[in-house]
Coordinates of C-alpha atoms in Angstrom, one line a residue:
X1219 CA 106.0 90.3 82.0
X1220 CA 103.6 92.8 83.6
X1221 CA 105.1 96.0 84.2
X1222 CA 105.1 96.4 88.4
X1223 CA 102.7 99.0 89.9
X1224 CA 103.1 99.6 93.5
X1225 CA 99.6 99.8 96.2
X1226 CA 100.8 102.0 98.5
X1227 CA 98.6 102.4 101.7
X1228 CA 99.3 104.7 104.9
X1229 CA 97.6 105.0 108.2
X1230 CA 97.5 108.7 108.6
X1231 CA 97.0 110.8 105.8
X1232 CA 100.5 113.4 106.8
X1233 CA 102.4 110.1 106.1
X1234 CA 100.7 109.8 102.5
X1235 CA 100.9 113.8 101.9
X1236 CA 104.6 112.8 102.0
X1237 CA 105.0 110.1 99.9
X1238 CA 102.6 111.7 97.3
X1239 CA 105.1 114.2 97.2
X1240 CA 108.0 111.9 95.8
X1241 CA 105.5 111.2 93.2
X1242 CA 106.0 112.5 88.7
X1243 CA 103.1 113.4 87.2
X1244 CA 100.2 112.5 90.1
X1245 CA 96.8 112.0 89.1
X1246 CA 93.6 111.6 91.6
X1247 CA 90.9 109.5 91.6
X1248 CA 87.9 109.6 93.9
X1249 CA 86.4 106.1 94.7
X1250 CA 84.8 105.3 98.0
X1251 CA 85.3 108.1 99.7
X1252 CA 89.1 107.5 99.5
X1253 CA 91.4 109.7 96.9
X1254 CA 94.0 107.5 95.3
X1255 CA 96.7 109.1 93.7
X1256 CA 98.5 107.7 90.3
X1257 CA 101.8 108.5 89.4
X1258 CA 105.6 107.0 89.2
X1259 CA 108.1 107.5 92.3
X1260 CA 111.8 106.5 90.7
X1261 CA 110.3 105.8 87.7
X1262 CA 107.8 102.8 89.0
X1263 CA 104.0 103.1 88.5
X1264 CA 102.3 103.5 92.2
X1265 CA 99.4 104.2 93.6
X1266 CA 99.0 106.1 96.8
X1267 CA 96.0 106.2 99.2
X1268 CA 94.6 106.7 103.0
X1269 CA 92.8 103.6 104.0
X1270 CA 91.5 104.8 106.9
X1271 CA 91.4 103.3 110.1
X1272 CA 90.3 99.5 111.1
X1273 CA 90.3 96.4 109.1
X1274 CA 87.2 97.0 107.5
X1275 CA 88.2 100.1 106.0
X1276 CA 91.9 99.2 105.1
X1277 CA 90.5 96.3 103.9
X1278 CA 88.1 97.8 101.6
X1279 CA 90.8 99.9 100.6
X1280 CA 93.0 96.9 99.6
X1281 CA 90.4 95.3 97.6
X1282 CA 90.2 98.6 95.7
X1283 CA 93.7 99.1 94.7
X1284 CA 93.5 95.5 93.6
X1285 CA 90.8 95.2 91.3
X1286 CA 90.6 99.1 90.3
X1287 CA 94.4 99.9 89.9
X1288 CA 95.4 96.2 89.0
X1289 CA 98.2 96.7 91.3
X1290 CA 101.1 94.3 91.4
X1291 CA 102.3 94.5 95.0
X1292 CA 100.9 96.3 97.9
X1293 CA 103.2 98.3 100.9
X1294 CA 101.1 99.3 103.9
X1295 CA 103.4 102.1 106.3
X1296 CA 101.8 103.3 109.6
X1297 CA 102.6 103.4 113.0
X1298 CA 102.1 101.1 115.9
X1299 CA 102.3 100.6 119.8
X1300 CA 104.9 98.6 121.5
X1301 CA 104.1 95.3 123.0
X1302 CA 107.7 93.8 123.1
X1303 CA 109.3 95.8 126.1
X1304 CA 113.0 95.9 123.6
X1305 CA 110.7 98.3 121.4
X1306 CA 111.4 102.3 121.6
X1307 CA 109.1 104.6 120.4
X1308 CA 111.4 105.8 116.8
X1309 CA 111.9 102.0 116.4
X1310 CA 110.5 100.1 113.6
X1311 CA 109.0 97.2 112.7
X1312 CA 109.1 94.8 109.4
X1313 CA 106.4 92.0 109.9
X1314 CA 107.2 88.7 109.2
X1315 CA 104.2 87.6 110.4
X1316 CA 100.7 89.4 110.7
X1317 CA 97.9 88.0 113.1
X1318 CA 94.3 89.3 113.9
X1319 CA 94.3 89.5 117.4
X1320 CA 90.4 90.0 118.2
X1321 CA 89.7 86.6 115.8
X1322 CA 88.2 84.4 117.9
X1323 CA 85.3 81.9 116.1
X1324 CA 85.6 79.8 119.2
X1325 CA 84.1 76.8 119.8
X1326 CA 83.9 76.6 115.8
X1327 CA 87.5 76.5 115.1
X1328 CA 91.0 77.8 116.9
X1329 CA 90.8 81.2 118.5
X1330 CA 92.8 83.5 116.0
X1331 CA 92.2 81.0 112.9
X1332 CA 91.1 83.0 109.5
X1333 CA 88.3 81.2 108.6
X1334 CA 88.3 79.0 105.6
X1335 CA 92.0 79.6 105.5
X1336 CA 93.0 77.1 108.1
X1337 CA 95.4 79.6 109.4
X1338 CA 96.4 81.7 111.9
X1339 CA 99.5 84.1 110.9
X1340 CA 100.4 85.4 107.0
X1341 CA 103.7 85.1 106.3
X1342 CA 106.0 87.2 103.9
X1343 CA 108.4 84.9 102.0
X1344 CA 111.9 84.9 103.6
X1345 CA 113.2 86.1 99.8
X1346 CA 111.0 89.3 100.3
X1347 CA 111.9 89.8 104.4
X1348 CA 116.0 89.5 102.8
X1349 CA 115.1 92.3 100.4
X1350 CA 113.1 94.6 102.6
X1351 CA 116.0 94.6 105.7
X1352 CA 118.7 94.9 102.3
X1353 CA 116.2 98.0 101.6
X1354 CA 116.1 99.9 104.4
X1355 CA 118.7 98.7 107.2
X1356 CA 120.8 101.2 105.6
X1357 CA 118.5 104.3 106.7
X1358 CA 119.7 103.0 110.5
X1359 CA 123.1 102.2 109.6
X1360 CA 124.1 105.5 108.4
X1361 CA 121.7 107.9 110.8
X1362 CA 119.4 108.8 107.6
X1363 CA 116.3 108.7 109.7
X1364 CA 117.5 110.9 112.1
X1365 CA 119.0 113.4 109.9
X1366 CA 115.9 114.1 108.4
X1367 CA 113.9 114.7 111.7
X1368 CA 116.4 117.3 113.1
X1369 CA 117.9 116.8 117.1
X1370 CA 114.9 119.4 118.6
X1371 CA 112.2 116.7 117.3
X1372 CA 114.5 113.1 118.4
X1373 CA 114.8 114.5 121.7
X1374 CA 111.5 116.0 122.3
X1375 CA 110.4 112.4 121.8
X1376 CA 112.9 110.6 123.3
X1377 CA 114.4 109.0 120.2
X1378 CA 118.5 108.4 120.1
X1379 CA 119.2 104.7 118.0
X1380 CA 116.3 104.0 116.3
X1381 CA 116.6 100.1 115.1
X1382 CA 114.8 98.1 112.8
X1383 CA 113.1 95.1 114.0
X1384 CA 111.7 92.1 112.0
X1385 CA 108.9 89.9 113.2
X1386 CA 105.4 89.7 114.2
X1387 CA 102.8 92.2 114.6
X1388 CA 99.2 92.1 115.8
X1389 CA 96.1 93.4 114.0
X1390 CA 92.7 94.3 115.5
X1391 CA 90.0 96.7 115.9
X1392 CA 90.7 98.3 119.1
X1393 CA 93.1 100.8 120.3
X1394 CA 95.7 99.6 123.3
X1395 CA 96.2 102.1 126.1
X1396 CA 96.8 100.4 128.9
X1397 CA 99.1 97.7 130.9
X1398 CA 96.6 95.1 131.2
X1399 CA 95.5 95.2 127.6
X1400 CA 99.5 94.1 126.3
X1401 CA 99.6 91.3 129.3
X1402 CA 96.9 90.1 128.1
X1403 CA 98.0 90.1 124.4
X1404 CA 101.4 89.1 125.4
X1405 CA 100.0 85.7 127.3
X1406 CA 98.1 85.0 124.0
X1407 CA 100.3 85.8 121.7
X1408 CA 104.1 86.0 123.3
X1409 CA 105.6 86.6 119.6
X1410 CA 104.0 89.7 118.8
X1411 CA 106.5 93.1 118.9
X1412 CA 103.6 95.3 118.2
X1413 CA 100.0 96.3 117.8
X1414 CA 98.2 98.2 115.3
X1415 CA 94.4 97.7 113.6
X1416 CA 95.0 97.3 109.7
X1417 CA 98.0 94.9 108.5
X1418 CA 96.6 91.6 108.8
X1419 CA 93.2 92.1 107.5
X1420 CA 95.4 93.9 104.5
X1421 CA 97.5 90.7 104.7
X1422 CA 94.5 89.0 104.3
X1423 CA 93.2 90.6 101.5
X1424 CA 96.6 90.4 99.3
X1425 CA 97.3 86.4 100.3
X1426 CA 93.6 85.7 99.3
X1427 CA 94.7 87.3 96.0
X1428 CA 98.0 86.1 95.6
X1429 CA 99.6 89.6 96.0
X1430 CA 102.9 90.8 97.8
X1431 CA 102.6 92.8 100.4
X1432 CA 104.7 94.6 102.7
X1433 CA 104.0 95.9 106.3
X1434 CA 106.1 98.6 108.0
X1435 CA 105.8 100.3 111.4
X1436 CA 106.9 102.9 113.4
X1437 CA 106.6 102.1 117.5
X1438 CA 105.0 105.5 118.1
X1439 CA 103.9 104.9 121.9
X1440 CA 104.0 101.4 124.2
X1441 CA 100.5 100.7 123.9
X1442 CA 99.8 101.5 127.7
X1443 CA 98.8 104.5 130.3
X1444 CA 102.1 106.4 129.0
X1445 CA 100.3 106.2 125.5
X1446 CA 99.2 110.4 125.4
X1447 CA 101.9 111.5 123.1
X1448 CA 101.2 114.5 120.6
X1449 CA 100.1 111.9 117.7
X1450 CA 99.6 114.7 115.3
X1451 CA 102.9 116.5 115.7
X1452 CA 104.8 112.8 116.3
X1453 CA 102.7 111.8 113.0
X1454 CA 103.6 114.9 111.1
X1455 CA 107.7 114.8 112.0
X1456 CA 108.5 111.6 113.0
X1457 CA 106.3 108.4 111.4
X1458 CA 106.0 111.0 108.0
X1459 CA 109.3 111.6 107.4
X1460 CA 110.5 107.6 108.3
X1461 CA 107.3 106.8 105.6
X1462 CA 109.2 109.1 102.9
X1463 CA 112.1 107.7 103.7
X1464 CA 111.3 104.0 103.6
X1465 CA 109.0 104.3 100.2
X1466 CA 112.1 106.0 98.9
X1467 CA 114.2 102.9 99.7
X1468 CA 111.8 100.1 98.9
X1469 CA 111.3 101.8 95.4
X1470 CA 114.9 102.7 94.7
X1471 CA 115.7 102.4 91.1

């Protein structure tokens, strides 16, 4: 049996700063412009890179950990904007299903259809949804999350109960800042709890290749005119921390 080695993928670079720093013996290497970072966090072999932002890039990125690192099993951990008004920004999301929603090859096939795929969302088996929610429900059981942000930071952004949230999310290359942008997602896609522009093109990539993969979010902002938070100092306290934390319990020995 092939010994397991972990893709690990973030969306900022302060959330991968973080988790490379859980990591024995790290080792870089430079490869299209992205640094990838070798190593073992709880004893597993992982691999840790920024894939920059978009599907192309994240793809790209993908592909690389794949056929470079021979990875086993891929985790992408970012943050998001809200579309499902139940959403809070400290919330987070587990995909159950990922969808691109600027796909649209119309009058060729179904608006939203991958082509050659004959398929619209990519699924993560309902074994590997059981053992990501036995993972990490615990950090929002027992408060960890918020214990390792501090009361000054929760309430400077508004955060009390975080919760974890399973179900879809929405992929595409274009950033959501405003009221009419979600209605309109929302009437195409009423499902969808969140938006963000990597997961289902990195979905994509791992299903063409038979890989796991694992996409987790943190709401950061509701996708609309209220969406001017301080990204870098939400980034660096909030969505890093919840990152370290989630990696931590995903890879628990």
């Amino acid at each position: 049996m092939t010994n397991p080695i972990i893709g690990i993928m973030g969306a900022m670079p302060e959330e991968i700063d973080g988790v490379i720093s859980l990591m024995d013996n790290p080792q870089c290497t430079i490869i299209g412009m992205r640094t990838y970072t070798s190593g073992t966090i709880n004893g597993t072999c992982a691999v840790v890179v920024f894939s920059r932002w978009g599907k192309v890039a994240a793809s790209a990125t993908a592909a690389t950990l794949i056929h470079a690192f021979k990875i086993t099993e891929l985790i992408f951990t970012g943050v998001a904007g809200a579309i499902d008004p139940t959403l809070k920004v400290g919330d987070v999301v587990a995909a159950k299903r990922l969808i691109q929603h600027d796909l649209d090859a119309r009058p060729l096939m179904q608006r939203f259809e991958i082509p050659l795929l004959g398929m619209t969302y990519l699924e993560i088996p309902e074994k590997r949804m059981d053992e990501i929610k036995e993972a990490i429900a615990p950090l929002f059981i027992n408060r960890t999350l918020q214990e390792n942000i501090g009361k000054s930071i929760l309430s400077e952004f508004g955060i009390t109960a975080p919760n974890l949230h399973i179900g879809d999310i929405a992929s595409g290359d274009r950033f959501f800042a405003s009221e009419l942008q979600k209605q309109q997602l929302n009437e195409a896609l009423p499902t969808v709890l969140c938006v963000e522009m990597e997961g289902a093109a990195v979905a994509q990539v791992c299903y063409e290749h038979n890989l796991p993969f694992t996409v987790i979010r943190t709401i950061s902002d509701t996708a609309d005119e209220n969406s001017h938070i301080d990204f870098p100092r939400f980034i660096e306290n909030v969505s890093s921390r919840y990152s370290v934390a989630i990696i931590q319990a995903l890879l628990k020995d």
